[in-house]
Every structure is written in C-alpha cells, then in structure tokens.
mmCIF file of C-alpha atoms in Angstrom:
data_model
loop_
_atom_site.group_PDB
_atom_site.id
_atom_site.type_symbol
_atom_site.label_atom_id
_atom_site.label_comp_id
_atom_site.label_asym_id
_atom_site.label_seq_id
_atom_site.Cartn_x
_atom_site.Cartn_y
_atom_site.Cartn_z
ATOM 1 C CA MET F 1 -5.029 6.120 -3.147
ATOM 2 C CA LYS F 2 -6.109 5.536 -6.693
ATOM 3 C CA ASN F 3 -6.935 1.938 -7.497
ATOM 4 C CA HIS F 4 -4.695 0.320 -10.086
ATOM 5 C CA ASN F 5 -4.826 -3.116 -11.548
ATOM 6 C CA TYR F 6 -1.150 -3.971 -11.057
ATOM 7 C CA PHE F 7 -1.545 -7.322 -12.758
ATOM 8 C CA GLU F 8 -2.334 -5.466 -15.973
ATOM 9 C CA TYR F 9 1.387 -4.582 -16.108
ATOM 10 C CA LEU F 10 2.058 -8.320 -16.503
ATOM 11 C CA LYS F 11 -0.708 -9.338 -18.922
ATOM 12 C CA ASP F 12 1.391 -8.768 -22.029
ATOM 13 C CA ASN F 13 3.693 -11.684 -21.136
ATOM 14 C CA GLU F 14 2.015 -14.860 -19.964
ATOM 15 C CA LEU F 15 5.257 -16.516 -18.882
ATOM 16 C CA ASN F 16 6.224 -13.542 -16.683
ATOM 17 C CA TYR F 17 2.715 -13.333 -15.350
ATOM 18 C CA HIS F 18 2.729 -16.968 -14.196
ATOM 19 C CA HIS F 19 6.242 -16.667 -12.809
ATOM 20 C CA PHE F 20 5.205 -13.677 -10.780
ATOM 21 C CA LEU F 21 2.095 -15.464 -9.472
ATOM 22 C CA SER F 22 4.267 -18.361 -8.354
ATOM 23 C CA LEU F 23 6.163 -15.996 -6.039
ATOM 24 C CA LEU F 24 3.039 -14.670 -4.318
ATOM 25 C CA GLN F 25 1.639 -15.963 -1.059
ATOM 26 C CA THR F 26 -1.976 -15.526 0.000
ATOM 27 C CA LYS F 27 -2.425 -14.512 3.645
ATOM 28 C CA THR F 28 -5.325 -13.471 5.816
ATOM 29 C CA ILE F 29 -4.865 -10.862 8.520
ATOM 30 C CA LYS F 30 -7.572 -10.876 11.177
ATOM 31 C CA LYS F 31 -9.157 -7.589 12.206
ATOM 32 C CA GLY F 32 -6.878 -5.759 14.614
ATOM 33 C CA ASN F 33 -3.769 -7.763 13.724
ATOM 34 C CA PHE F 34 -0.683 -6.208 12.162
ATOM 35 C CA PHE F 35 1.083 -6.792 8.891
ATOM 36 C CA LEU F 36 3.920 -4.536 10.081
ATOM 37 C CA LYS F 37 4.733 -2.763 13.319
ATOM 38 C CA GLY F 38 7.025 0.204 13.755
ATOM 39 C CA ASN F 39 10.618 -0.803 14.531
ATOM 40 C CA GLU F 40 10.322 -3.949 12.339
ATOM 41 C CA LYS F 41 11.884 -4.273 8.894
ATOM 42 C CA CYS F 42 9.443 -4.551 6.057
ATOM 43 C CA ASN F 43 10.357 -7.833 4.332
ATOM 44 C CA TYR F 44 7.191 -8.183 2.240
ATOM 45 C CA LEU F 45 5.201 -5.970 -0.055
ATOM 46 C CA GLY F 46 1.597 -6.717 -0.767
ATOM 47 C CA LEU F 47 -1.676 -6.114 -2.528
ATOM 48 C CA VAL F 48 -5.059 -6.082 -0.863
ATOM 49 C CA VAL F 49 -7.395 -8.691 -2.346
ATOM 50 C CA HIS F 50 -10.261 -8.096 0.014
ATOM 51 C CA GLY F 51 -10.617 -6.051 3.164
ATOM 52 C CA VAL F 52 -9.087 -2.852 4.564
ATOM 53 C CA LEU F 53 -5.688 -1.987 6.024
ATOM 54 C CA ARG F 54 -4.490 1.245 7.518
ATOM 55 C CA SER F 55 -0.963 2.635 7.574
ATOM 56 C CA PHE F 56 -0.267 4.855 10.531
ATOM 57 C CA TYR F 57 2.470 6.437 12.550
ATOM 58 C CA ILE F 58 2.680 6.980 16.286
ATOM 59 C CA ASN F 59 3.829 10.490 17.171
ATOM 60 C CA ASN F 60 5.986 11.508 20.121
ATOM 61 C CA LYS F 61 2.795 11.975 22.199
ATOM 62 C CA GLY F 62 1.795 8.340 21.594
ATOM 63 C CA GLU F 63 -1.063 9.336 19.264
ATOM 64 C CA GLU F 64 -1.843 7.270 16.161
ATOM 65 C CA ILE F 65 -1.823 9.331 12.967
ATOM 66 C CA ASN F 66 -3.356 7.581 9.989
ATOM 67 C CA PHE F 67 -1.461 8.168 6.738
ATOM 68 C CA LEU F 68 -3.190 5.847 4.213
ATOM 69 C CA PHE F 69 -5.987 3.356 3.954
ATOM 70 C CA HIS F 70 -5.534 0.375 1.654
ATOM 71 C CA ILE F 71 -8.549 -1.178 -0.022
ATOM 72 C CA GLU F 72 -8.969 -3.764 -2.776
ATOM 73 C CA ASN F 73 -6.329 -3.653 -5.523
ATOM 74 C CA GLN F 74 -4.025 -1.323 -3.629
ATOM 75 C CA LEU F 75 -0.387 -1.919 -2.842
ATOM 76 C CA PHE F 76 0.865 -1.635 0.707
ATOM 77 C CA GLY F 77 4.022 -2.016 2.682
ATOM 78 C CA ASP F 78 6.817 0.276 3.753
ATOM 79 C CA TYR F 79 8.682 0.534 0.502
ATOM 80 C CA GLU F 80 11.354 2.777 2.061
ATOM 81 C CA SER F 81 12.088 0.165 4.758
ATOM 82 C CA ALA F 82 12.230 -2.571 2.108
ATOM 83 C CA LEU F 83 14.562 -0.541 -0.131
ATOM 84 C CA ILE F 84 17.075 0.547 2.479
ATOM 85 C CA ASN F 85 16.691 -2.466 4.824
ATOM 86 C CA GLU F 86 16.024 -0.367 7.926
ATOM 87 C CA CYS F 87 13.338 -0.570 10.536
ATOM 88 C CA SER F 88 10.018 1.038 9.673
ATOM 89 C CA LYS F 89 8.336 3.856 11.520
ATOM 90 C CA LEU F 90 5.077 2.777 9.916
ATOM 91 C CA ASN F 91 2.458 0.421 11.328
ATOM 92 C CA ILE F 92 0.095 -1.475 9.021
ATOM 93 C CA GLN F 93 -3.004 -2.958 10.652
ATOM 94 C CA ALA F 94 -6.143 -4.733 9.416
ATOM 95 C CA LEU F 95 -9.350 -2.827 10.132
ATOM 96 C CA LYS F 96 -11.377 -5.883 9.163
ATOM 97 C CA ASP F 97 -10.445 -9.430 8.180
ATOM 98 C CA THR F 98 -8.282 -8.867 5.146
ATOM 99 C CA THR F 99 -6.962 -11.160 2.431
ATOM 100 C CA ILE F 100 -3.661 -10.118 0.902
ATOM 101 C CA LEU F 101 -1.168 -11.276 -1.698
ATOM 102 C CA ILE F 102 2.444 -10.769 -0.581
ATOM 103 C CA ILE F 103 5.850 -11.127 -2.179
ATOM 104 C CA ALA F 104 9.136 -11.281 -0.325
ATOM 105 C CA LYS F 105 11.222 -8.222 -1.053
ATOM 106 C CA GLU F 106 14.171 -10.475 -1.928
ATOM 107 C CA ASP F 107 12.084 -12.214 -4.616
ATOM 108 C CA LEU F 108 10.840 -8.900 -5.981
ATOM 109 C CA PHE F 109 14.300 -7.362 -6.103
ATOM 110 C CA LYS F 110 15.718 -10.476 -7.797
ATOM 111 C CA LEU F 111 13.066 -10.056 -10.469
ATOM 112 C CA TYR F 112 14.094 -6.426 -10.959
ATOM 113 C CA GLN F 113 17.704 -7.477 -11.494
ATOM 114 C CA SER F 114 16.891 -10.365 -13.851
ATOM 115 C CA ASN F 115 16.056 -8.441 -17.033
ATOM 116 C CA GLU F 116 14.637 -5.270 -18.604
ATOM 117 C CA TYR F 117 11.015 -6.494 -18.426
ATOM 118 C CA TRP F 118 11.163 -6.685 -14.622
ATOM 119 C CA GLN F 119 13.106 -3.430 -14.392
ATOM 120 C CA GLU F 120 10.276 -1.698 -16.203
ATOM 121 C CA PHE F 121 7.709 -3.462 -13.964
ATOM 122 C CA GLY F 122 9.616 -2.233 -10.878
ATOM 123 C CA ARG F 123 9.780 1.278 -12.288
ATOM 124 C CA LYS F 124 5.995 1.325 -12.855
ATOM 125 C CA ILE F 125 5.331 0.068 -9.345
ATOM 126 C CA SER F 126 7.779 2.590 -7.846
ATOM 127 C CA GLU F 127 6.177 5.402 -9.849
ATOM 128 C CA SER F 128 2.755 4.406 -8.612
ATOM 129 C CA ILE F 129 3.914 4.345 -4.996
ATOM 130 C CA TYR F 130 5.654 7.713 -5.408
ATOM 131 C CA ILE F 131 2.618 9.399 -7.002
ATOM 132 C CA SER F 132 0.228 8.065 -4.364
ATOM 133 C CA SER F 133 2.455 9.270 -1.546
ATOM 134 C CA LYS F 134 3.058 12.674 -3.153
ATOM 135 C CA LYS F 135 -0.665 13.201 -3.670
ATOM 136 C CA ARG F 136 -1.325 12.382 -0.031
ATOM 137 C CA ILE F 137 1.357 14.813 1.145
ATOM 138 C CA GLU F 138 0.028 17.551 -1.161
ATOM 139 C CA GLU F 139 -3.495 16.906 0.117
ATOM 140 C CA MET F 140 -2.256 17.484 3.659
ATOM 141 C CA LEU F 141 -0.375 20.649 2.686
ATOM 142 C CA TYR F 142 -2.892 22.353 0.408
ATOM 143 C CA TYR F 143 -6.380 21.347 1.480
ATOM 144 C CA SER F 144 -8.442 22.024 4.578
ATOM 145 C CA PRO F 145 -9.772 19.109 6.626
ATOM 146 C CA GLU F 146 -13.213 19.751 5.144
ATOM 147 C CA GLU F 147 -11.854 19.550 1.594
ATOM 148 C CA ARG F 148 -9.941 16.360 2.450
ATOM 149 C CA TYR F 149 -13.113 14.820 3.820
ATOM 150 C CA GLN F 150 -15.103 15.804 0.713
ATOM 151 C CA ASN F 151 -12.392 14.330 -1.509
ATOM 152 C CA LEU F 152 -12.465 11.093 0.465
ATOM 153 C CA ALA F 153 -16.261 10.932 0.330
ATOM 154 C CA GLN F 154 -16.362 11.619 -3.408
ATOM 155 C CA ASN F 155 -13.521 9.324 -4.506
ATOM 156 C CA TYR F 156 -13.579 6.557 -1.896
ATOM 157 C CA PRO F 157 -17.076 6.269 -0.373
ATOM 158 C CA GLN F 158 -16.310 2.635 0.559
ATOM 159 C CA ILE F 159 -13.684 3.919 3.013
ATOM 160 C CA LEU F 160 -16.270 6.001 4.852
ATOM 161 C CA GLN F 161 -18.541 2.971 5.019
ATOM 162 C CA ASN F 162 -15.868 0.519 6.239
ATOM 163 C CA ILE F 163 -13.586 2.494 8.534
ATOM 164 C CA PRO F 164 -14.368 3.707 12.058
ATOM 165 C CA GLN F 165 -14.797 7.482 12.354
ATOM 166 C CA LYS F 166 -11.868 7.790 14.786
ATOM 167 C CA HIS F 167 -9.538 6.569 12.056
ATOM 168 C CA ILE F 168 -11.076 8.855 9.455
ATOM 169 C CA ALA F 169 -10.689 11.816 11.829
ATOM 170 C CA SER F 170 -6.994 11.015 12.304
ATOM 171 C CA TYR F 171 -6.542 10.649 8.520
ATOM 172 C CA ILE F 172 -8.212 13.975 7.793
#
C-alpha cells in the first residue's frame, strides 16, 4: 500500500502532463457508495485525492473479506478486469466521502499505444500495481495476524484512525 506520487512520472514532460490531466475526471463517492461492484466490468482506474476506499471480495459464505484500503495518492480499480475486459470479483466502496480522479480505461490504453513515453508510463504503473499486490499476498502468507496489525499500525496509522475495526479485522 505504499504511497506513490504517480504524477511525478509525468513531470518531466509538461505537454504529456497536461494531456493526461485533460483525460481525468474528478468524482466524489459518498460514504457507503460503490466505485465498483462484483460482476461489473471495471471501466475506469483511479487515484484517491482525499478519503478512503476499501477493496473487498465476498466469499462463498457471503462474508466480506477486505483485500486493500486505498488512501490519498493511491491507485485503485480492478486492473485485471480492465485488462481482460471481464467482470470483476472485486468490490470497491467508500468508507468516508472520497474524492477521486479517474481515467477511462480506453483513454489510458490509447495513451499506452500512442508512443514510447506512454508505454513506459504504463509499465511503471503496472509495476507499482504488481508490487503492491504481491506484497499484500506475501503479507497474508508469511505473517501472523498480530504482525500484520503491527505493520499496518507502524506504516499506515491513518488507516487505523479512519477505518472501522470490523474492516481492519477482516483485512488482518
């Protein structure tokens, strides 16, 4: 869940930076509302400007299992669903009123195809998503719930302050 400044990738080229900004839409998701529900296709990818989102799955018992929390300057979306154009198993919900920047996957993928600059940008974003997901999976495989809680408290204290305990318990 490391925070990145994704716009830093664009700062070296003002024209590309402004072009990218022109493709973004600002949206607000009210607390409890969804950005994405399972069985929907993910047509947008986003960045949290302010607020908190959670990504979760619903298991075969109907229980919600939190996978990630998204705070300021973090990417979110179901990248797999966007890449393969299939319905998501993931749900993304606002835990408080949340402001986001979103880009349509078609616009993002057109950028990737347009030239080497955007291909490298896409590679950096993909690498970031991959590393974040891999670290989360490794955390679940190698660390006890107590160690996962300590890691969360040490690295992301704002999550513990802004997210209900029932969601933290499911995440741990």
